[in-house]
Amino acid sequence: MPAVAHSHLDHHRAGSGEPLVLIHGIGHTWRGWKPMLPLLEQSFDVLAVDLPGHGRSQPFPPGLESTIDALADSVEQEMDAAGFGTAHIAGNSLGGWITLELARRGRAATATAISPAGLALPREQALGLNILRAVRWIARSAPATEEQLRNPVARTLLAGPHLGKPWKADPADLVEQGEMFANAPGFDATLPYLEGQQPRGLNEIECPVLLVWGTKDVVLFPRQGRRFERLIPDAELRYVKGLGHVPMSDDPEYLSEAIASFAARRAATPRREQPAAAPV
C-alpha cells in the first residue's frame, strides 16, 4: 500500500477485459492517450490517470514533494480504488519510469515503457530537459490556436518536437493538451526530481517488460533503450521507425497492438531464471 494518502486522480475508465493502467509524461494528461483508447478498450478495462498537478488532477498538498515514489504511490492508490491488485501498465516518458517503478513493486502483470525517462547521461539529460522547458515556454507565451493547427503544414511546424508525425494529430486535442501543459503545476514540481536521478531496482523487476522507442525521439535518445534492456531481466526492446517522444497519435494502431499482443503473449510467461552457478 502507498505510504502517503492523496486525493483521487482525475481519470478516464472504460472498456472491459483485463485491467490496463495508462500513465502519461511530465506536463501531459491522460487525454494524450485518446487516439489509442477506442482500440485498447476493446481488450482491456482501461484506467488512464492524470498524475498529481497534471491535467485536471489537484497538485500534491504542501509538504508532499512530487518525487517518483510519491507519483507512483498516487497511481497505486488509484489502482486500489479501481480494484486492481495488479494490472498491465503502460507509460510514456515520466510515465514509463513510473511504470517500471510499479513493476518493481509487483503491481504489474506486464509493463510497457514507451521512451521511459531515466538512464540518460548528464549531457543527454540536460538537452532533453532544456527541450521540455523550451516547449513549455512556447506553450505559455505563444499558444497555437485550433484555427492555426487545422492546417497540416502549420501543425507540423507548431506542434513541437515531441511528435514524430504531427500532421496526424487532432488539432482540438493539441490545443487542449497544450493549455494543460502550459498550466500544469506538476511540471515545475516534478522537474527537479528528474535532474540527476535514476530509476532504481530495475534488476528486481520480475514481470515481462516491453520497451518501445521511436526513432524520431529527440527528448530521450533511442540509444537509452539499450541501457534499460541491459538492466531489466529479459526485457524486450523495439525501435519503431518514425515515432516521436510522445507517439500516441503517431501510430495508435501499432502501439495499441503492441501493448495488447505483448500482454496476451507474456502475461502468463514467467521471467526466465538465470542459470544456476556450477558447483565448485
PDB file of C-alpha atoms in Angstrom:
ATOM      1  CA  MET A   1       0.000   0.000   0.000  1.00  0.00           C
ATOM      2  CA  PRO A   2       1.202   3.564  -0.653  1.00  0.00           C
ATOM      3  CA  ALA A   3       2.739   5.233   2.359  1.00  0.00           C
ATOM      4  CA  VAL A   4       1.166   8.649   1.716  1.00  0.00           C
ATOM      5  CA  ALA A   5      -2.505   9.377   1.146  1.00  0.00           C
ATOM      6  CA  HIS A   6      -3.573  11.687  -1.661  1.00  0.00           C
ATOM      7  CA  SER A   7      -6.925  12.649  -3.158  1.00  0.00           C
ATOM      8  CA  HIS A   8      -8.163  10.643  -6.118  1.00  0.00           C
ATOM      9  CA  LEU A   9      -6.714  11.456  -9.501  1.00  0.00           C
ATOM     10  CA  ASP A  10      -8.737  12.695 -12.435  1.00  0.00           C
ATOM     11  CA  HIS A  11      -9.021   9.741 -14.773  1.00  0.00           C
ATOM     12  CA  HIS A  12     -10.778   8.041 -17.646  1.00  0.00           C
ATOM     13  CA  ARG A  13     -12.067   4.495 -17.250  1.00  0.00           C
ATOM     14  CA  ALA A  14     -13.833   2.429 -19.917  1.00  0.00           C
ATOM     15  CA  GLY A  15     -13.713  -0.896 -21.723  1.00  0.00           C
ATOM     16  CA  SER A  16     -13.758  -4.470 -20.490  1.00  0.00           C
ATOM     17  CA  GLY A  17     -11.279  -7.250 -20.013  1.00  0.00           C
ATOM     18  CA  GLU A  18      -8.073  -7.452 -18.014  1.00  0.00           C
ATOM     19  CA  PRO A  19      -7.083  -4.211 -16.255  1.00  0.00           C
ATOM     20  CA  LEU A  20      -4.741  -1.816 -18.045  1.00  0.00           C
ATOM     21  CA  VAL A  21      -3.333   1.382 -16.485  1.00  0.00           C
ATOM     22  CA  LEU A  22      -2.019   4.194 -18.703  1.00  0.00           C
ATOM     23  CA  ILE A  23       0.395   6.820 -17.338  1.00  0.00           C
ATOM     24  CA  HIS A  24       1.396   9.989 -19.224  1.00  0.00           C
ATOM     25  CA  GLY A  25       4.612  12.001 -19.189  1.00  0.00           C
ATOM     26  CA  ILE A  26       5.602  15.225 -17.428  1.00  0.00           C
ATOM     27  CA  GLY A  27       3.246  18.133 -18.152  1.00  0.00           C
ATOM     28  CA  HIS A  28       0.924  15.871 -20.121  1.00  0.00           C
ATOM     29  CA  THR A  29      -2.515  14.383 -19.375  1.00  0.00           C
ATOM     30  CA  TRP A  30      -4.388  11.115 -19.853  1.00  0.00           C
ATOM     31  CA  ARG A  31      -6.003  12.817 -22.873  1.00  0.00           C
ATOM     32  CA  GLY A  32      -2.810  12.183 -24.791  1.00  0.00           C
ATOM     33  CA  TRP A  33      -3.876   8.524 -24.950  1.00  0.00           C
ATOM     34  CA  LYS A  34      -7.190   9.376 -26.664  1.00  0.00           C
ATOM     35  CA  PRO A  35      -6.145   8.127 -30.139  1.00  0.00           C
ATOM     36  CA  MET A  36      -5.460   4.700 -28.607  1.00  0.00           C
ATOM     37  CA  LEU A  37      -8.386   4.398 -26.193  1.00  0.00           C
ATOM     38  CA  PRO A  38     -11.031   3.010 -28.597  1.00  0.00           C
ATOM     39  CA  LEU A  39      -8.597   0.295 -29.663  1.00  0.00           C
ATOM     40  CA  LEU A  40      -7.394  -0.621 -26.167  1.00  0.00           C
ATOM     41  CA  GLU A  41     -10.893  -0.612 -24.693  1.00  0.00           C
ATOM     42  CA  GLN A  42     -11.829  -3.495 -26.988  1.00  0.00           C
ATOM     43  CA  SER A  43      -9.494  -5.744 -24.988  1.00  0.00           C
ATOM     44  CA  PHE A  44      -8.965  -4.098 -21.607  1.00  0.00           C
ATOM     45  CA  ASP A  45     -10.641  -2.401 -18.666  1.00  0.00           C
ATOM     46  CA  VAL A  46      -8.646   0.800 -19.177  1.00  0.00           C
ATOM     47  CA  LEU A  47      -7.766   3.238 -16.404  1.00  0.00           C
ATOM     48  CA  ALA A  48      -5.923   6.321 -17.723  1.00  0.00           C
ATOM     49  CA  VAL A  49      -4.883   8.753 -14.985  1.00  0.00           C
ATOM     50  CA  ASP A  50      -3.770  12.360 -14.657  1.00  0.00           C
ATOM     51  CA  LEU A  51      -0.791  12.487 -12.305  1.00  0.00           C
ATOM     52  CA  PRO A  52      -0.963  14.985  -9.390  1.00  0.00           C
ATOM     53  CA  GLY A  53      -0.666  18.546 -10.663  1.00  0.00           C
ATOM     54  CA  HIS A  54      -1.292  17.457 -14.260  1.00  0.00           C
ATOM     55  CA  GLY A  55      -4.396  17.692 -16.415  1.00  0.00           C
ATOM     56  CA  ARG A  56      -7.309  18.092 -14.044  1.00  0.00           C
ATOM     57  CA  SER A  57      -5.753  16.375 -11.024  1.00  0.00           C
ATOM     58  CA  GLN A  58      -5.043  18.509  -7.986  1.00  0.00           C
ATOM     59  CA  PRO A  59      -1.370  19.024  -7.103  1.00  0.00           C
ATOM     60  CA  PHE A  60       0.156  17.383  -4.075  1.00  0.00           C
ATOM     61  CA  PRO A  61      -0.656  19.200  -0.827  1.00  0.00           C
ATOM     62  CA  PRO A  62       2.011  21.418   0.747  1.00  0.00           C
ATOM     63  CA  GLY A  63       4.802  19.378   2.277  1.00  0.00           C
ATOM     64  CA  LEU A  64       4.429  16.439  -0.115  1.00  0.00           C
ATOM     65  CA  GLU A  65       7.082  16.577  -2.814  1.00  0.00           C
ATOM     66  CA  SER A  66       6.421  15.371  -6.367  1.00  0.00           C
ATOM     67  CA  THR A  67       9.030  12.611  -6.360  1.00  0.00           C
ATOM     68  CA  ILE A  68       8.881   9.447  -8.462  1.00  0.00           C
ATOM     69  CA  ASP A  69       7.963   7.492  -5.330  1.00  0.00           C
ATOM     70  CA  ALA A  70       5.124   9.867  -4.466  1.00  0.00           C
ATOM     71  CA  LEU A  71       3.801   9.823  -8.037  1.00  0.00           C
ATOM     72  CA  ALA A  72       3.925   6.017  -8.084  1.00  0.00           C
ATOM     73  CA  ASP A  73       2.118   5.989  -4.725  1.00  0.00           C
ATOM     74  CA  SER A  74      -0.659   8.116  -6.207  1.00  0.00           C
ATOM     75  CA  VAL A  75      -1.128   5.703  -9.118  1.00  0.00           C
ATOM     76  CA  GLU A  76      -1.140   2.765  -6.699  1.00  0.00           C
ATOM     77  CA  GLN A  77      -3.925   4.436  -4.732  1.00  0.00           C
ATOM     78  CA  GLU A  78      -5.953   4.852  -7.906  1.00  0.00           C
ATOM     79  CA  MET A  79      -5.366   1.200  -8.777  1.00  0.00           C
ATOM     80  CA  ASP A  80      -6.556   0.199  -5.310  1.00  0.00           C
ATOM     81  CA  ALA A  81      -9.676   2.356  -5.687  1.00  0.00           C
ATOM     82  CA  ALA A  82     -10.375   0.702  -9.049  1.00  0.00           C
ATOM     83  CA  GLY A  83      -9.995  -2.752  -7.521  1.00  0.00           C
ATOM     84  CA  PHE A  84      -6.812  -3.530  -9.471  1.00  0.00           C
ATOM     85  CA  GLY A  85      -4.436  -5.644  -7.423  1.00  0.00           C
ATOM     86  CA  THR A  86      -2.176  -5.970 -10.432  1.00  0.00           C
ATOM     87  CA  ALA A  87      -2.692  -4.682 -13.967  1.00  0.00           C
ATOM     88  CA  HIS A  88      -0.986  -4.414 -17.287  1.00  0.00           C
ATOM     89  CA  ILE A  89       0.686  -1.000 -17.087  1.00  0.00           C
ATOM     90  CA  ALA A  90       1.873   1.216 -19.929  1.00  0.00           C
ATOM     91  CA  GLY A  91       3.533   4.597 -19.578  1.00  0.00           C
ATOM     92  CA  ASN A  92       5.280   7.204 -21.675  1.00  0.00           C
ATOM     93  CA  SER A  93       8.373   9.218 -20.668  1.00  0.00           C
ATOM     94  CA  LEU A  94       7.963  10.065 -16.958  1.00  0.00           C
ATOM     95  CA  GLY A  95       5.025   7.648 -17.072  1.00  0.00           C
ATOM     96  CA  GLY A  96       7.390   4.980 -18.371  1.00  0.00           C
ATOM     97  CA  TRP A  97       9.665   5.488 -15.367  1.00  0.00           C
ATOM     98  CA  ILE A  98       6.651   5.237 -13.044  1.00  0.00           C
ATOM     99  CA  THR A  99       5.519   2.112 -14.913  1.00  0.00           C
ATOM    100  CA  LEU A 100       8.856   0.451 -14.204  1.00  0.00           C
ATOM    101  CA  GLU A 101       8.711   1.520 -10.552  1.00  0.00           C
ATOM    102  CA  LEU A 102       5.248  -0.034 -10.204  1.00  0.00           C
ATOM    103  CA  ALA A 103       6.588  -3.175 -11.888  1.00  0.00           C
ATOM    104  CA  ARG A 104       9.412  -3.254  -9.333  1.00  0.00           C
ATOM    105  CA  ARG A 105       6.782  -3.027  -6.588  1.00  0.00           C
ATOM    106  CA  GLY A 106       4.959  -6.048  -8.003  1.00  0.00           C
ATOM    107  CA  ARG A 107       1.872  -4.189  -9.248  1.00  0.00           C
ATOM    108  CA  ALA A 108       2.308  -5.009 -12.959  1.00  0.00           C
ATOM    109  CA  ALA A 109       1.275  -8.163 -14.807  1.00  0.00           C
ATOM    110  CA  THR A 110       3.208  -6.763 -17.774  1.00  0.00           C
ATOM    111  CA  ALA A 111       4.889  -3.392 -18.195  1.00  0.00           C
ATOM    112  CA  THR A 112       5.176  -1.438 -21.449  1.00  0.00           C
ATOM    113  CA  ALA A 113       7.504   1.554 -21.156  1.00  0.00           C
ATOM    114  CA  ILE A 114       7.373   3.922 -24.140  1.00  0.00           C
ATOM    115  CA  SER A 115      10.527   6.076 -24.206  1.00  0.00           C
ATOM    116  CA  PRO A 116      10.855   5.859 -20.410  1.00  0.00           C
ATOM    117  CA  ALA A 117      12.695   8.642 -18.621  1.00  0.00           C
ATOM    118  CA  GLY A 118      15.897   7.739 -16.809  1.00  0.00           C
ATOM    119  CA  LEU A 119      19.376   6.391 -17.565  1.00  0.00           C
ATOM    120  CA  ALA A 120      20.353   9.481 -19.543  1.00  0.00           C
ATOM    121  CA  LEU A 121      23.935  10.664 -19.365  1.00  0.00           C
ATOM    122  CA  PRO A 122      24.316  14.166 -17.875  1.00  0.00           C
ATOM    123  CA  ARG A 123      24.605  15.954 -21.234  1.00  0.00           C
ATOM    124  CA  GLU A 124      21.707  13.941 -22.693  1.00  0.00           C
ATOM    125  CA  GLN A 125      19.556  14.739 -19.689  1.00  0.00           C
ATOM    126  CA  ALA A 126      20.389  18.459 -19.832  1.00  0.00           C
ATOM    127  CA  LEU A 127      19.457  18.610 -23.521  1.00  0.00           C
ATOM    128  CA  GLY A 128      16.171  16.749 -23.011  1.00  0.00           C
ATOM    129  CA  LEU A 129      15.123  18.886 -20.058  1.00  0.00           C
ATOM    130  CA  ASN A 130      16.011  22.081 -21.912  1.00  0.00           C
ATOM    131  CA  ILE A 131      13.800  20.982 -24.815  1.00  0.00           C
ATOM    132  CA  LEU A 132      10.937  20.377 -22.377  1.00  0.00           C
ATOM    133  CA  ARG A 133      11.460  23.814 -20.809  1.00  0.00           C
ATOM    134  CA  ALA A 134      11.507  25.454 -24.251  1.00  0.00           C
ATOM    135  CA  VAL A 135       8.302  23.717 -25.350  1.00  0.00           C
ATOM    136  CA  ARG A 136       6.633  24.775 -22.093  1.00  0.00           C
ATOM    137  CA  TRP A 137       7.758  28.371 -22.566  1.00  0.00           C
ATOM    138  CA  ILE A 138       6.295  28.416 -26.079  1.00  0.00           C
ATOM    139  CA  ALA A 139       3.045  26.842 -24.841  1.00  0.00           C
ATOM    140  CA  ARG A 140       2.721  29.570 -22.200  1.00  0.00           C
ATOM    141  CA  SER A 141       3.859  32.581 -24.209  1.00  0.00           C
ATOM    142  CA  ALA A 142       2.594  31.841 -27.719  1.00  0.00           C
ATOM    143  CA  PRO A 143      -0.029  29.096 -27.641  1.00  0.00           C
ATOM    144  CA  ALA A 144      -1.181  27.812 -31.024  1.00  0.00           C
ATOM    145  CA  THR A 145      -4.869  28.170 -31.851  1.00  0.00           C
ATOM    146  CA  GLU A 146      -7.089  25.451 -33.270  1.00  0.00           C
ATOM    147  CA  GLU A 147      -7.521  27.524 -36.437  1.00  0.00           C
ATOM    148  CA  GLN A 148      -3.737  27.571 -36.932  1.00  0.00           C
ATOM    149  CA  LEU A 149      -3.427  23.863 -36.229  1.00  0.00           C
ATOM    150  CA  ARG A 150      -6.109  22.856 -38.736  1.00  0.00           C
ATOM    151  CA  ASN A 151      -3.517  23.394 -41.463  1.00  0.00           C
ATOM    152  CA  PRO A 152      -1.358  20.208 -41.608  1.00  0.00           C
ATOM    153  CA  VAL A 153       1.736  22.201 -42.555  1.00  0.00           C
ATOM    154  CA  ALA A 154       1.250  24.631 -39.687  1.00  0.00           C
ATOM    155  CA  ARG A 155       0.514  21.700 -37.381  1.00  0.00           C
ATOM    156  CA  THR A 156       3.850  20.162 -38.348  1.00  0.00           C
ATOM    157  CA  LEU A 157       5.666  23.432 -37.586  1.00  0.00           C
ATOM    158  CA  LEU A 158       3.812  24.334 -34.387  1.00  0.00           C
ATOM    159  CA  ALA A 159       3.198  21.012 -32.650  1.00  0.00           C
ATOM    160  CA  GLY A 160       6.704  20.874 -31.276  1.00  0.00           C
ATOM    161  CA  PRO A 161       9.429  18.255 -31.267  1.00  0.00           C
ATOM    162  CA  HIS A 162       7.557  15.672 -29.196  1.00  0.00           C
ATOM    163  CA  LEU A 163       5.503  14.237 -32.076  1.00  0.00           C
ATOM    164  CA  GLY A 164       7.006  12.172 -34.858  1.00  0.00           C
ATOM    165  CA  LYS A 165       4.004  12.670 -37.162  1.00  0.00           C
ATOM    166  CA  PRO A 166       2.341  15.913 -36.020  1.00  0.00           C
ATOM    167  CA  TRP A 167       0.180  16.110 -39.140  1.00  0.00           C
ATOM    168  CA  LYS A 168      -1.777  13.093 -37.843  1.00  0.00           C
ATOM    169  CA  ALA A 169      -2.720  14.695 -34.509  1.00  0.00           C
ATOM    170  CA  ASP A 170      -6.183  16.133 -33.892  1.00  0.00           C
ATOM    171  CA  PRO A 171      -5.994  19.979 -33.743  1.00  0.00           C
ATOM    172  CA  ALA A 172      -8.573  20.288 -30.954  1.00  0.00           C
ATOM    173  CA  ASP A 173      -6.749  17.696 -28.879  1.00  0.00           C
ATOM    174  CA  LEU A 174      -3.453  19.517 -29.381  1.00  0.00           C
ATOM    175  CA  VAL A 175      -4.974  22.797 -28.193  1.00  0.00           C
ATOM    176  CA  GLU A 176      -6.464  21.173 -25.081  1.00  0.00           C
ATOM    177  CA  GLN A 177      -3.254  19.344 -24.233  1.00  0.00           C
ATOM    178  CA  GLY A 178      -1.192  22.481 -24.898  1.00  0.00           C
ATOM    179  CA  GLU A 179      -3.293  24.508 -22.466  1.00  0.00           C
ATOM    180  CA  MET A 180      -2.940  21.837 -19.798  1.00  0.00           C
ATOM    181  CA  PHE A 181       0.807  21.573 -20.420  1.00  0.00           C
ATOM    182  CA  ALA A 182       1.228  25.336 -20.090  1.00  0.00           C
ATOM    183  CA  ASN A 183      -0.692  25.446 -16.812  1.00  0.00           C
ATOM    184  CA  ALA A 184       0.367  22.192 -15.122  1.00  0.00           C
ATOM    185  CA  PRO A 185       1.795  22.937 -11.642  1.00  0.00           C
ATOM    186  CA  GLY A 186       3.073  19.365 -11.614  1.00  0.00           C
ATOM    187  CA  PHE A 187       5.602  20.226 -14.336  1.00  0.00           C
ATOM    188  CA  ASP A 188       7.587  22.620 -12.142  1.00  0.00           C
ATOM    189  CA  ALA A 189       7.026  20.481  -9.049  1.00  0.00           C
ATOM    190  CA  THR A 190       8.333  17.299 -10.685  1.00  0.00           C
ATOM    191  CA  LEU A 191      11.141  18.558 -12.930  1.00  0.00           C
ATOM    192  CA  PRO A 192      13.746  18.919 -10.122  1.00  0.00           C
ATOM    193  CA  TYR A 193      13.278  15.250  -9.230  1.00  0.00           C
ATOM    194  CA  LEU A 194      14.210  14.179 -12.760  1.00  0.00           C
ATOM    195  CA  GLU A 195      17.538  16.012 -12.724  1.00  0.00           C
ATOM    196  CA  GLY A 196      20.372  13.775 -11.636  1.00  0.00           C
ATOM    197  CA  GLN A 197      18.009  10.973 -10.589  1.00  0.00           C
ATOM    198  CA  GLN A 198      17.933   7.454 -11.976  1.00  0.00           C
ATOM    199  CA  PRO A 199      15.467   4.550 -11.742  1.00  0.00           C
ATOM    200  CA  ARG A 200      16.354   2.088  -9.035  1.00  0.00           C
ATOM    201  CA  GLY A 201      15.942  -1.637  -8.720  1.00  0.00           C
ATOM    202  CA  LEU A 202      15.454  -2.345 -12.409  1.00  0.00           C
ATOM    203  CA  ASN A 203      17.107  -5.733 -11.936  1.00  0.00           C
ATOM    204  CA  GLU A 204      14.409  -6.561  -9.351  1.00  0.00           C
ATOM    205  CA  ILE A 205      11.558  -6.436 -11.874  1.00  0.00           C
ATOM    206  CA  GLU A 206      10.009  -9.882 -12.297  1.00  0.00           C
ATOM    207  CA  CYS A 207       7.163  -9.221 -14.739  1.00  0.00           C
ATOM    208  CA  PRO A 208       7.641  -9.139 -18.533  1.00  0.00           C
ATOM    209  CA  VAL A 209       8.775  -5.712 -19.775  1.00  0.00           C
ATOM    210  CA  LEU A 210       8.413  -4.271 -23.274  1.00  0.00           C
ATOM    211  CA  LEU A 211      10.479  -1.183 -24.138  1.00  0.00           C
ATOM    212  CA  VAL A 212       9.298   0.842 -27.150  1.00  0.00           C
ATOM    213  CA  TRP A 213      11.354   3.700 -28.584  1.00  0.00           C
ATOM    214  CA  GLY A 214      10.592   5.890 -31.584  1.00  0.00           C
ATOM    215  CA  THR A 215      13.485   6.583 -33.913  1.00  0.00           C
ATOM    216  CA  LYS A 216      12.460  10.280 -34.083  1.00  0.00           C
ATOM    217  CA  ASP A 217      12.544  10.841 -30.314  1.00  0.00           C
ATOM    218  CA  VAL A 218      14.619  13.991 -29.705  1.00  0.00           C
ATOM    219  CA  VAL A 219      13.836  14.354 -25.989  1.00  0.00           C
ATOM    220  CA  LEU A 220      15.034  10.945 -24.796  1.00  0.00           C
ATOM    221  CA  PHE A 221      17.508   9.389 -27.174  1.00  0.00           C
ATOM    222  CA  PRO A 222      16.798   5.952 -28.654  1.00  0.00           C
ATOM    223  CA  ARG A 223      20.222   4.699 -27.521  1.00  0.00           C
ATOM    224  CA  GLN A 224      18.957   4.944 -23.924  1.00  0.00           C
ATOM    225  CA  GLY A 225      16.762   1.944 -24.652  1.00  0.00           C
ATOM    226  CA  ARG A 226      19.808  -0.337 -24.715  1.00  0.00           C
ATOM    227  CA  ARG A 227      20.679   0.735 -21.180  1.00  0.00           C
ATOM    228  CA  PHE A 228      17.251  -0.284 -19.903  1.00  0.00           C
ATOM    229  CA  GLU A 229      17.451  -3.531 -21.848  1.00  0.00           C
ATOM    230  CA  ARG A 230      20.746  -4.429 -20.173  1.00  0.00           C
ATOM    231  CA  LEU A 231      19.451  -3.754 -16.654  1.00  0.00           C
ATOM    232  CA  ILE A 232      15.936  -5.260 -16.793  1.00  0.00           C
ATOM    233  CA  PRO A 233      15.984  -9.062 -16.849  1.00  0.00           C
ATOM    234  CA  ASP A 234      14.576 -10.496 -20.089  1.00  0.00           C
ATOM    235  CA  ALA A 235      13.299  -7.111 -21.315  1.00  0.00           C
ATOM    236  CA  GLU A 236      12.183  -6.856 -24.946  1.00  0.00           C
ATOM    237  CA  LEU A 237      13.276  -3.698 -26.805  1.00  0.00           C
ATOM    238  CA  ARG A 238      11.645  -2.483 -30.017  1.00  0.00           C
ATOM    239  CA  TYR A 239      12.687   0.515 -32.077  1.00  0.00           C
ATOM    240  CA  VAL A 240       9.829   1.860 -34.208  1.00  0.00           C
ATOM    241  CA  LYS A 241      10.626   3.947 -37.257  1.00  0.00           C
ATOM    242  CA  GLY A 242       9.066   7.398 -37.416  1.00  0.00           C
ATOM    243  CA  LEU A 243       7.644   7.624 -33.889  1.00  0.00           C
ATOM    244  CA  GLY A 244       8.433  10.646 -31.723  1.00  0.00           C
ATOM    245  CA  HIS A 245       8.777  11.104 -27.976  1.00  0.00           C
ATOM    246  CA  VAL A 246       5.008  11.237 -27.338  1.00  0.00           C
ATOM    247  CA  PRO A 247       3.872   8.827 -30.055  1.00  0.00           C
ATOM    248  CA  MET A 248       0.266   8.006 -29.130  1.00  0.00           C
ATOM    249  CA  SER A 249      -1.101   9.921 -32.126  1.00  0.00           C
ATOM    250  CA  ASP A 250       1.828   8.989 -34.392  1.00  0.00           C
ATOM    251  CA  ASP A 251       0.702   5.377 -34.741  1.00  0.00           C
ATOM    252  CA  PRO A 252      -2.124   4.452 -32.335  1.00  0.00           C
ATOM    253  CA  GLU A 253      -2.787   1.198 -34.168  1.00  0.00           C
ATOM    254  CA  TYR A 254       0.765  -0.080 -33.782  1.00  0.00           C
ATOM    255  CA  LEU A 255       1.114   0.939 -30.141  1.00  0.00           C
ATOM    256  CA  SER A 256      -2.274  -0.479 -29.137  1.00  0.00           C
ATOM    257  CA  GLU A 257      -1.494  -3.771 -30.846  1.00  0.00           C
ATOM    258  CA  ALA A 258       1.966  -3.854 -29.263  1.00  0.00           C
ATOM    259  CA  ILE A 259       0.509  -3.453 -25.754  1.00  0.00           C
ATOM    260  CA  ALA A 260      -2.307  -5.950 -26.343  1.00  0.00           C
ATOM    261  CA  SER A 261      -0.238  -8.640 -28.046  1.00  0.00           C
ATOM    262  CA  PHE A 262       2.596  -8.352 -25.504  1.00  0.00           C
ATOM    263  CA  ALA A 263       0.105  -8.649 -22.650  1.00  0.00           C
ATOM    264  CA  ALA A 264      -1.526 -11.704 -24.218  1.00  0.00           C
ATOM    265  CA  ARG A 265       1.778 -13.372 -25.084  1.00  0.00           C
ATOM    266  CA  ARG A 266       3.804 -12.622 -21.985  1.00  0.00           C
ATOM    267  CA  ALA A 267       1.451 -12.186 -19.020  1.00  0.00           C
ATOM    268  CA  ALA A 268       1.416 -15.888 -18.225  1.00  0.00           C
ATOM    269  CA  THR A 269       5.086 -16.400 -19.069  1.00  0.00           C
ATOM    270  CA  PRO A 270       7.381 -16.227 -16.037  1.00  0.00           C
ATOM    271  CA  ARG A 271      10.663 -14.424 -16.293  1.00  0.00           C
ATOM    272  CA  ARG A 272      13.442 -16.718 -17.404  1.00  0.00           C
ATOM    273  CA  GLU A 273      15.519 -17.745 -14.432  1.00  0.00           C
ATOM    274  CA  GLN A 274      19.227 -17.115 -14.633  1.00  0.00           C
ATOM    275  CA  PRO A 275      21.174 -20.380 -14.831  1.00  0.00           C
ATOM    276  CA  ALA A 276      22.490 -21.579 -11.519  1.00  0.00           C
ATOM    277  CA  ALA A 277      26.198 -21.308 -10.953  1.00  0.00           C
ATOM    278  CA  ALA A 278      28.073 -24.526 -11.483  1.00  0.00           C
ATOM    279  CA  PRO A 279      29.122 -26.237  -8.269  1.00  0.00           C
ATOM    280  CA  VAL A 280      32.697 -25.571  -7.316  1.00  0.00           C
TER     281      VAL A 280
END
